[in-house]
Amino acid sequence: MLHPNQLNVNDAWIAFRLNDAAIATEQDGDFDCIALMDAASCYILGMEMYSTRAKGPSAQESHRLLQKGHGREGKLPQKLFVAEGQVADALYQEAARLKIEVVTVPEDELLVFIGEARDGFKERFGRTQ
């Protein structure tokens, strides 16, 4: 089982869906939010919103998300952890283009990292569906 103390800052990032229910807007429809987190520090490096009609962030949104992490830390990680079934091919392809190894893991193995961020998001924005 993974734990933050097993990693060094910027060795690995985690991409995960931050919201547990769609974020509804009247004008633009429903959205999901994908977050990028440093696995060692559990620091959120960036977030991107994408339409729930999509299976995940687009190529452009994926590029922007990874660039936010790169811009904040000044380098890219060796690995990107993603929960099974949560991230679309575009993010995998962008990570591969940047020579980041993508590791798919069961979501429950990431909860030690992402649980607090999700709880905070839910507390701040409430259940949105």
PDB file of C-alpha atoms in Angstrom:
ATOM      1  CA  MET A   1       0.000   0.000   0.000  1.00  0.00           C
ATOM      2  CA  LEU A   2       1.287   3.438  -0.932  1.00  0.00           C
ATOM      3  CA  HIS A   3       1.945   6.136   1.672  1.00  0.00           C
ATOM      4  CA  PRO A   4       3.269   9.723   1.357  1.00  0.00           C
ATOM      5  CA  ASN A   5       6.289   8.984   3.559  1.00  0.00           C
ATOM      6  CA  GLN A   6       7.506   6.427   0.995  1.00  0.00           C
ATOM      7  CA  LEU A   7       8.093   9.161  -1.590  1.00  0.00           C
ATOM      8  CA  ASN A   8      10.130  12.312  -2.043  1.00  0.00           C
ATOM      9  CA  VAL A   9       8.614  15.592  -3.190  1.00  0.00           C
ATOM     10  CA  ASN A  10       8.134  15.652  -6.958  1.00  0.00           C
ATOM     11  CA  ASP A  11       8.979  11.946  -7.451  1.00  0.00           C
ATOM     12  CA  ALA A  12       5.348  11.158  -8.185  1.00  0.00           C
ATOM     13  CA  TRP A  13       2.127  13.026  -8.779  1.00  0.00           C
ATOM     14  CA  ILE A  14      -1.465  11.844  -8.466  1.00  0.00           C
ATOM     15  CA  ALA A  15      -4.244  12.784 -10.885  1.00  0.00           C
ATOM     16  CA  PHE A  16      -7.720  12.262  -9.454  1.00  0.00           C
ATOM     17  CA  ARG A  17     -11.302  13.403  -9.662  1.00  0.00           C
ATOM     18  CA  LEU A  18     -11.774  15.882  -6.837  1.00  0.00           C
ATOM     19  CA  ASN A  19     -15.571  16.044  -6.761  1.00  0.00           C
ATOM     20  CA  ASP A  20     -17.863  13.145  -5.869  1.00  0.00           C
ATOM     21  CA  ALA A  21     -20.830  14.500  -7.832  1.00  0.00           C
ATOM     22  CA  ALA A  22     -21.137  16.680 -10.911  1.00  0.00           C
ATOM     23  CA  ILE A  23     -20.740  20.421 -10.457  1.00  0.00           C
ATOM     24  CA  ALA A  24     -23.880  21.870 -12.018  1.00  0.00           C
ATOM     25  CA  THR A  25     -23.990  25.210 -13.801  1.00  0.00           C
ATOM     26  CA  GLU A  26     -27.031  26.729 -15.459  1.00  0.00           C
ATOM     27  CA  GLN A  27     -25.227  28.174 -18.432  1.00  0.00           C
ATOM     28  CA  ASP A  28     -22.575  25.598 -19.304  1.00  0.00           C
ATOM     29  CA  GLY A  29     -23.919  22.297 -17.999  1.00  0.00           C
ATOM     30  CA  ASP A  30     -22.282  19.883 -15.574  1.00  0.00           C
ATOM     31  CA  PHE A  31     -18.571  19.611 -14.827  1.00  0.00           C
ATOM     32  CA  ASP A  32     -16.094  17.383 -13.063  1.00  0.00           C
ATOM     33  CA  CYS A  33     -12.858  18.591 -11.541  1.00  0.00           C
ATOM     34  CA  ILE A  34      -9.566  16.761 -11.914  1.00  0.00           C
ATOM     35  CA  ALA A  35      -6.787  17.647  -9.509  1.00  0.00           C
ATOM     36  CA  LEU A  36      -3.051  17.102  -9.671  1.00  0.00           C
ATOM     37  CA  MET A  37      -1.310  16.439  -6.364  1.00  0.00           C
ATOM     38  CA  ASP A  38       2.279  15.870  -5.335  1.00  0.00           C
ATOM     39  CA  ALA A  39       2.240  12.409  -3.712  1.00  0.00           C
ATOM     40  CA  ALA A  40       4.839  13.091  -1.014  1.00  0.00           C
ATOM     41  CA  SER A  41       3.556  16.451   0.232  1.00  0.00           C
ATOM     42  CA  CYS A  42      -0.134  15.983  -0.717  1.00  0.00           C
ATOM     43  CA  TYR A  43       0.024  19.541  -2.095  1.00  0.00           C
ATOM     44  CA  ILE A  44      -2.473  20.329  -4.871  1.00  0.00           C
ATOM     45  CA  LEU A  45      -0.445  21.479  -7.881  1.00  0.00           C
ATOM     46  CA  GLY A  46      -3.396  22.384 -10.074  1.00  0.00           C
ATOM     47  CA  MET A  47      -6.968  21.658 -11.113  1.00  0.00           C
ATOM     48  CA  GLU A  48      -8.916  21.576 -14.356  1.00  0.00           C
ATOM     49  CA  MET A  49     -12.662  21.498 -14.936  1.00  0.00           C
ATOM     50  CA  TYR A  50     -14.059  19.413 -17.771  1.00  0.00           C
ATOM     51  CA  SER A  51     -17.535  18.604 -19.034  1.00  0.00           C
ATOM     52  CA  THR A  52     -19.207  15.529 -17.584  1.00  0.00           C
ATOM     53  CA  ARG A  53     -20.162  14.697 -21.190  1.00  0.00           C
ATOM     54  CA  ALA A  54     -16.483  13.871 -21.746  1.00  0.00           C
ATOM     55  CA  LYS A  55     -14.858  10.746 -20.330  1.00  0.00           C
ATOM     56  CA  GLY A  56     -12.152  12.885 -18.784  1.00  0.00           C
ATOM     57  CA  PRO A  57     -10.039  15.930 -19.499  1.00  0.00           C
ATOM     58  CA  SER A  58      -9.255  16.698 -23.145  1.00  0.00           C
ATOM     59  CA  ALA A  59      -5.734  16.739 -24.573  1.00  0.00           C
ATOM     60  CA  GLN A  60      -5.573  20.511 -24.040  1.00  0.00           C
ATOM     61  CA  GLU A  61      -6.896  20.271 -20.464  1.00  0.00           C
ATOM     62  CA  SER A  62      -4.476  17.423 -19.714  1.00  0.00           C
ATOM     63  CA  HIS A  63      -1.558  19.436 -21.098  1.00  0.00           C
ATOM     64  CA  ARG A  64      -2.573  22.484 -19.045  1.00  0.00           C
ATOM     65  CA  LEU A  65      -2.896  20.407 -15.862  1.00  0.00           C
ATOM     66  CA  LEU A  66       0.547  18.817 -16.189  1.00  0.00           C
ATOM     67  CA  GLN A  67       2.088  22.171 -17.095  1.00  0.00           C
ATOM     68  CA  LYS A  68       0.629  23.685 -13.905  1.00  0.00           C
ATOM     69  CA  GLY A  69       2.498  21.054 -11.917  1.00  0.00           C
ATOM     70  CA  HIS A  70       5.661  21.564 -13.922  1.00  0.00           C
ATOM     71  CA  GLY A  71       5.439  25.327 -13.542  1.00  0.00           C
ATOM     72  CA  ARG A  72       4.976  25.130  -9.794  1.00  0.00           C
ATOM     73  CA  GLU A  73       7.822  22.694  -9.122  1.00  0.00           C
ATOM     74  CA  GLY A  74      10.076  23.401 -12.091  1.00  0.00           C
ATOM     75  CA  LYS A  75      10.360  19.743 -13.052  1.00  0.00           C
ATOM     76  CA  LEU A  76       8.246  16.765 -13.945  1.00  0.00           C
ATOM     77  CA  PRO A  77       7.815  13.632 -11.841  1.00  0.00           C
ATOM     78  CA  GLN A  78       8.945  10.150 -12.783  1.00  0.00           C
ATOM     79  CA  LYS A  79       5.481   8.688 -12.113  1.00  0.00           C
ATOM     80  CA  LEU A  80       1.856   9.720 -12.300  1.00  0.00           C
ATOM     81  CA  PHE A  81      -0.556   7.666 -10.196  1.00  0.00           C
ATOM     82  CA  VAL A  82      -4.178   7.558 -11.347  1.00  0.00           C
ATOM     83  CA  ALA A  83      -7.172   5.723  -9.940  1.00  0.00           C
ATOM     84  CA  GLU A  84      -8.623   3.000 -12.129  1.00  0.00           C
ATOM     85  CA  GLY A  85     -11.287   4.354 -14.457  1.00  0.00           C
ATOM     86  CA  GLN A  86     -10.933   8.002 -13.442  1.00  0.00           C
ATOM     87  CA  VAL A  87      -8.703   9.460 -16.123  1.00  0.00           C
ATOM     88  CA  ALA A  88      -9.200   9.493 -19.884  1.00  0.00           C
ATOM     89  CA  ASP A  89      -6.667   8.503 -22.509  1.00  0.00           C
ATOM     90  CA  ALA A  90      -5.707  12.110 -23.204  1.00  0.00           C
ATOM     91  CA  LEU A  91      -3.984  12.445 -19.829  1.00  0.00           C
ATOM     92  CA  TYR A  92      -2.165   9.131 -20.308  1.00  0.00           C
ATOM     93  CA  GLN A  93      -0.983  10.278 -23.737  1.00  0.00           C
ATOM     94  CA  GLU A  94       0.178  13.678 -22.494  1.00  0.00           C
ATOM     95  CA  ALA A  95       2.070  12.078 -19.607  1.00  0.00           C
ATOM     96  CA  ALA A  96       3.713   9.598 -21.995  1.00  0.00           C
ATOM     97  CA  ARG A  97       4.684  12.454 -24.319  1.00  0.00           C
ATOM     98  CA  LEU A  98       6.406  14.080 -21.336  1.00  0.00           C
ATOM     99  CA  LYS A  99       8.111  10.759 -20.438  1.00  0.00           C
ATOM    100  CA  ILE A 100       6.130  10.317 -17.204  1.00  0.00           C
ATOM    101  CA  GLU A 101       5.298   6.719 -16.321  1.00  0.00           C
ATOM    102  CA  VAL A 102       1.561   6.334 -15.635  1.00  0.00           C
ATOM    103  CA  VAL A 103       0.679   3.842 -12.907  1.00  0.00           C
ATOM    104  CA  THR A 104      -2.971   2.837 -12.531  1.00  0.00           C
ATOM    105  CA  VAL A 105      -3.938   1.752  -9.022  1.00  0.00           C
ATOM    106  CA  PRO A 106      -7.196   0.949  -7.214  1.00  0.00           C
ATOM    107  CA  GLU A 107      -8.761   4.142  -5.880  1.00  0.00           C
ATOM    108  CA  ASP A 108      -8.752   2.884  -2.288  1.00  0.00           C
ATOM    109  CA  GLU A 109      -4.930   2.818  -2.395  1.00  0.00           C
ATOM    110  CA  LEU A 110      -4.934   6.550  -3.133  1.00  0.00           C
ATOM    111  CA  LEU A 111      -7.365   7.568  -0.397  1.00  0.00           C
ATOM    112  CA  VAL A 112      -4.552   8.137   2.122  1.00  0.00           C
ATOM    113  CA  PHE A 113      -3.311  10.846  -0.262  1.00  0.00           C
ATOM    114  CA  ILE A 114      -6.521  12.290  -1.720  1.00  0.00           C
ATOM    115  CA  GLY A 115      -9.128  11.752   1.003  1.00  0.00           C
ATOM    116  CA  GLU A 116      -8.529  15.023   2.826  1.00  0.00           C
ATOM    117  CA  ALA A 117      -8.578  17.054  -0.405  1.00  0.00           C
ATOM    118  CA  ARG A 118     -11.878  15.479  -1.428  1.00  0.00           C
ATOM    119  CA  ASP A 119     -13.366  16.054   2.012  1.00  0.00           C
ATOM    120  CA  GLY A 120     -12.292  19.703   1.918  1.00  0.00           C
ATOM    121  CA  PHE A 121     -13.732  20.176  -1.549  1.00  0.00           C
ATOM    122  CA  LYS A 122     -17.013  18.599  -0.502  1.00  0.00           C
ATOM    123  CA  GLU A 123     -17.149  20.703   2.674  1.00  0.00           C
ATOM    124  CA  ARG A 124     -16.456  23.902   0.746  1.00  0.00           C
ATOM    125  CA  PHE A 125     -18.729  23.268  -2.244  1.00  0.00           C
ATOM    126  CA  GLY A 126     -21.119  20.655  -0.852  1.00  0.00           C
ATOM    127  CA  ARG A 127     -22.663  17.855  -2.769  1.00  0.00           C
ATOM    128  CA  THR A 128     -23.410  19.365  -6.135  1.00  0.00           C
ATOM    129  CA  GLN A 129     -25.888  16.947  -7.596  1.00  0.00           C
TER     130      GLN A 129
END
